[in-house]
mmCIF file of C-alpha atoms in Angstrom:
data_model
loop_
_atom_site.group_PDB
_atom_site.id
_atom_site.type_symbol
_atom_site.label_atom_id
_atom_site.label_comp_id
_atom_site.label_asym_id
_atom_site.label_seq_id
_atom_site.Cartn_x
_atom_site.Cartn_y
_atom_site.Cartn_z
ATOM 1 C CA UNK J 244 -0.263 -22.650 14.026
ATOM 2 C CA UNK J 245 -2.608 -21.421 11.314
ATOM 3 C CA UNK J 246 -1.124 -19.895 8.123
ATOM 4 C CA UNK J 247 -2.774 -16.609 9.005
ATOM 5 C CA UNK J 248 -1.095 -16.429 12.428
ATOM 6 C CA UNK J 249 2.280 -17.595 11.140
ATOM 7 C CA UNK J 250 2.288 -14.729 8.625
ATOM 8 C CA UNK J 251 1.900 -12.160 11.419
ATOM 9 C CA UNK J 252 5.027 -10.054 11.469
ATOM 10 C CA UNK J 253 6.726 -12.350 8.989
ATOM 11 C CA UNK J 254 6.830 -10.359 5.745
ATOM 12 C CA UNK J 255 9.519 -7.940 4.573
ATOM 13 C CA UNK J 256 7.306 -6.367 1.902
ATOM 14 C CA UNK J 257 3.750 -6.281 0.626
ATOM 15 C CA UNK J 258 3.214 -4.819 -2.849
ATOM 16 C CA UNK J 259 -0.230 -3.705 -4.035
ATOM 17 C CA UNK J 260 -0.963 -2.917 -7.674
ATOM 18 C CA UNK J 261 -4.533 -4.120 -7.943
ATOM 19 C CA UNK J 262 -6.524 -0.972 -8.748
ATOM 20 C CA UNK J 263 -5.847 2.414 -10.344
ATOM 21 C CA UNK J 264 -5.436 3.914 -6.910
ATOM 22 C CA UNK J 265 -6.309 3.474 -3.254
ATOM 23 C CA UNK J 266 -9.964 2.782 -4.011
ATOM 24 C CA UNK J 267 -11.600 -0.414 -5.169
ATOM 25 C CA UNK J 268 -12.055 0.834 -8.729
ATOM 26 C CA UNK J 269 -11.437 -2.551 -10.370
ATOM 27 C CA UNK J 270 -13.501 -4.377 -7.771
ATOM 28 C CA UNK J 271 -15.487 -2.616 -5.049
ATOM 29 C CA UNK J 272 -14.473 -5.387 -2.624
ATOM 30 C CA UNK J 273 -10.887 -4.149 -2.873
ATOM 31 C CA UNK J 274 -11.832 -1.036 -0.881
ATOM 32 C CA UNK J 275 -11.104 -3.019 2.256
ATOM 33 C CA UNK J 276 -7.420 -3.162 1.293
ATOM 34 C CA UNK J 277 -7.091 0.609 1.559
ATOM 35 C CA UNK J 278 -9.185 1.320 4.657
ATOM 36 C CA UNK J 279 -8.070 1.500 8.292
ATOM 37 C CA UNK J 280 -8.668 -2.224 8.926
ATOM 38 C CA UNK J 281 -6.863 -3.381 5.782
ATOM 39 C CA UNK J 282 -3.889 -1.143 6.501
ATOM 40 C CA UNK J 283 -3.799 -2.372 10.097
ATOM 41 C CA UNK J 284 -3.717 -5.987 8.906
ATOM 42 C CA UNK J 285 -0.959 -5.196 6.402
ATOM 43 C CA UNK J 286 1.071 -3.489 9.144
ATOM 44 C CA UNK J 287 0.608 -6.473 11.450
ATOM 45 C CA UNK J 288 1.826 -8.832 8.696
ATOM 46 C CA UNK J 289 5.075 -6.891 8.249
ATOM 47 C CA UNK J 290 8.284 -7.287 10.218
ATOM 48 C CA UNK J 291 9.705 -4.149 11.835
ATOM 49 C CA UNK J 292 11.237 -2.176 8.964
ATOM 50 C CA UNK J 293 8.954 -3.945 6.477
ATOM 51 C CA UNK J 294 7.408 -1.970 3.637
ATOM 52 C CA UNK J 295 3.905 -1.768 2.197
ATOM 53 C CA UNK J 296 4.187 -0.369 -1.351
ATOM 54 C CA UNK J 297 1.017 0.782 -3.122
ATOM 55 C CA UNK J 298 0.886 1.899 -6.785
ATOM 56 C CA UNK J 299 -1.622 4.471 -7.993
ATOM 57 C CA UNK J 300 -2.325 6.321 -11.211
ATOM 58 C CA UNK J 301 -2.702 9.563 -9.216
ATOM 59 C CA UNK J 302 -1.829 11.048 -5.828
ATOM 60 C CA UNK J 303 -4.288 10.813 -2.934
ATOM 61 C CA UNK J 304 -3.732 12.967 0.115
ATOM 62 C CA UNK J 305 -6.485 11.137 2.072
ATOM 63 C CA UNK J 306 -4.767 7.799 1.452
ATOM 64 C CA UNK J 307 -1.370 9.138 2.519
ATOM 65 C CA UNK J 308 -3.063 10.371 5.699
ATOM 66 C CA UNK J 309 -4.653 6.938 6.297
ATOM 67 C CA UNK J 310 -1.239 5.291 5.944
ATOM 68 C CA UNK J 311 0.237 7.640 8.546
ATOM 69 C CA UNK J 312 -2.751 7.111 10.856
ATOM 70 C CA UNK J 313 -2.175 3.347 10.539
ATOM 71 C CA UNK J 314 1.286 3.864 12.029
ATOM 72 C CA UNK J 315 3.447 3.844 8.922
ATOM 73 C CA UNK J 316 6.265 6.207 8.009
ATOM 74 C CA UNK J 317 5.131 7.343 4.558
ATOM 75 C CA UNK J 318 7.211 8.260 1.526
ATOM 76 C CA UNK J 319 5.214 9.286 -1.568
ATOM 77 C CA UNK J 320 7.159 8.959 -4.811
ATOM 78 C CA UNK J 321 6.079 10.262 -8.218
ATOM 79 C CA UNK J 322 7.454 8.120 -11.029
ATOM 80 C CA UNK J 323 7.232 8.381 -14.807
ATOM 81 C CA UNK J 324 5.870 5.492 -16.858
ATOM 82 C CA UNK J 325 9.020 5.358 -18.999
ATOM 83 C CA UNK J 326 12.532 6.754 -18.905
ATOM 84 C CA UNK J 327 11.555 9.258 -21.593
ATOM 85 C CA UNK J 328 8.546 10.555 -19.706
ATOM 86 C CA UNK J 329 5.006 9.400 -20.085
ATOM 87 C CA UNK J 330 2.293 9.356 -17.489
ATOM 88 C CA UNK J 331 3.069 10.127 -13.872
ATOM 89 C CA UNK J 332 2.299 7.491 -11.277
ATOM 90 C CA UNK J 333 2.314 7.613 -7.492
ATOM 91 C CA UNK J 334 3.873 4.923 -5.337
ATOM 92 C CA UNK J 335 3.565 5.046 -1.574
ATOM 93 C CA UNK J 336 6.284 3.329 0.410
ATOM 94 C CA UNK J 337 4.860 2.843 3.887
ATOM 95 C CA UNK J 338 7.431 1.545 6.355
ATOM 96 C CA UNK J 339 6.574 -0.164 9.618
ATOM 97 C CA UNK J 340 8.731 1.320 12.412
#
């Protein structure tokens, strides 16, 4: 069995913190991570109940919609950079049913 096939449905969590948000800002090639195909592949790699967590420097309603359209239950959390405040960040926790 190839490594790619063995990973199908085998992961409890996938964590993405590669760009400043759900766009390939750091590298345009990263856009594929946040599109319908990339989200579908991430969902397929997760076990039932597995979570895709994506960090962003700002909220993105279109991305939250794409997560839901990909079949995830979506929880958007706003978190502060430090306990005393600081910048606000968005983390999406997308759970595979």
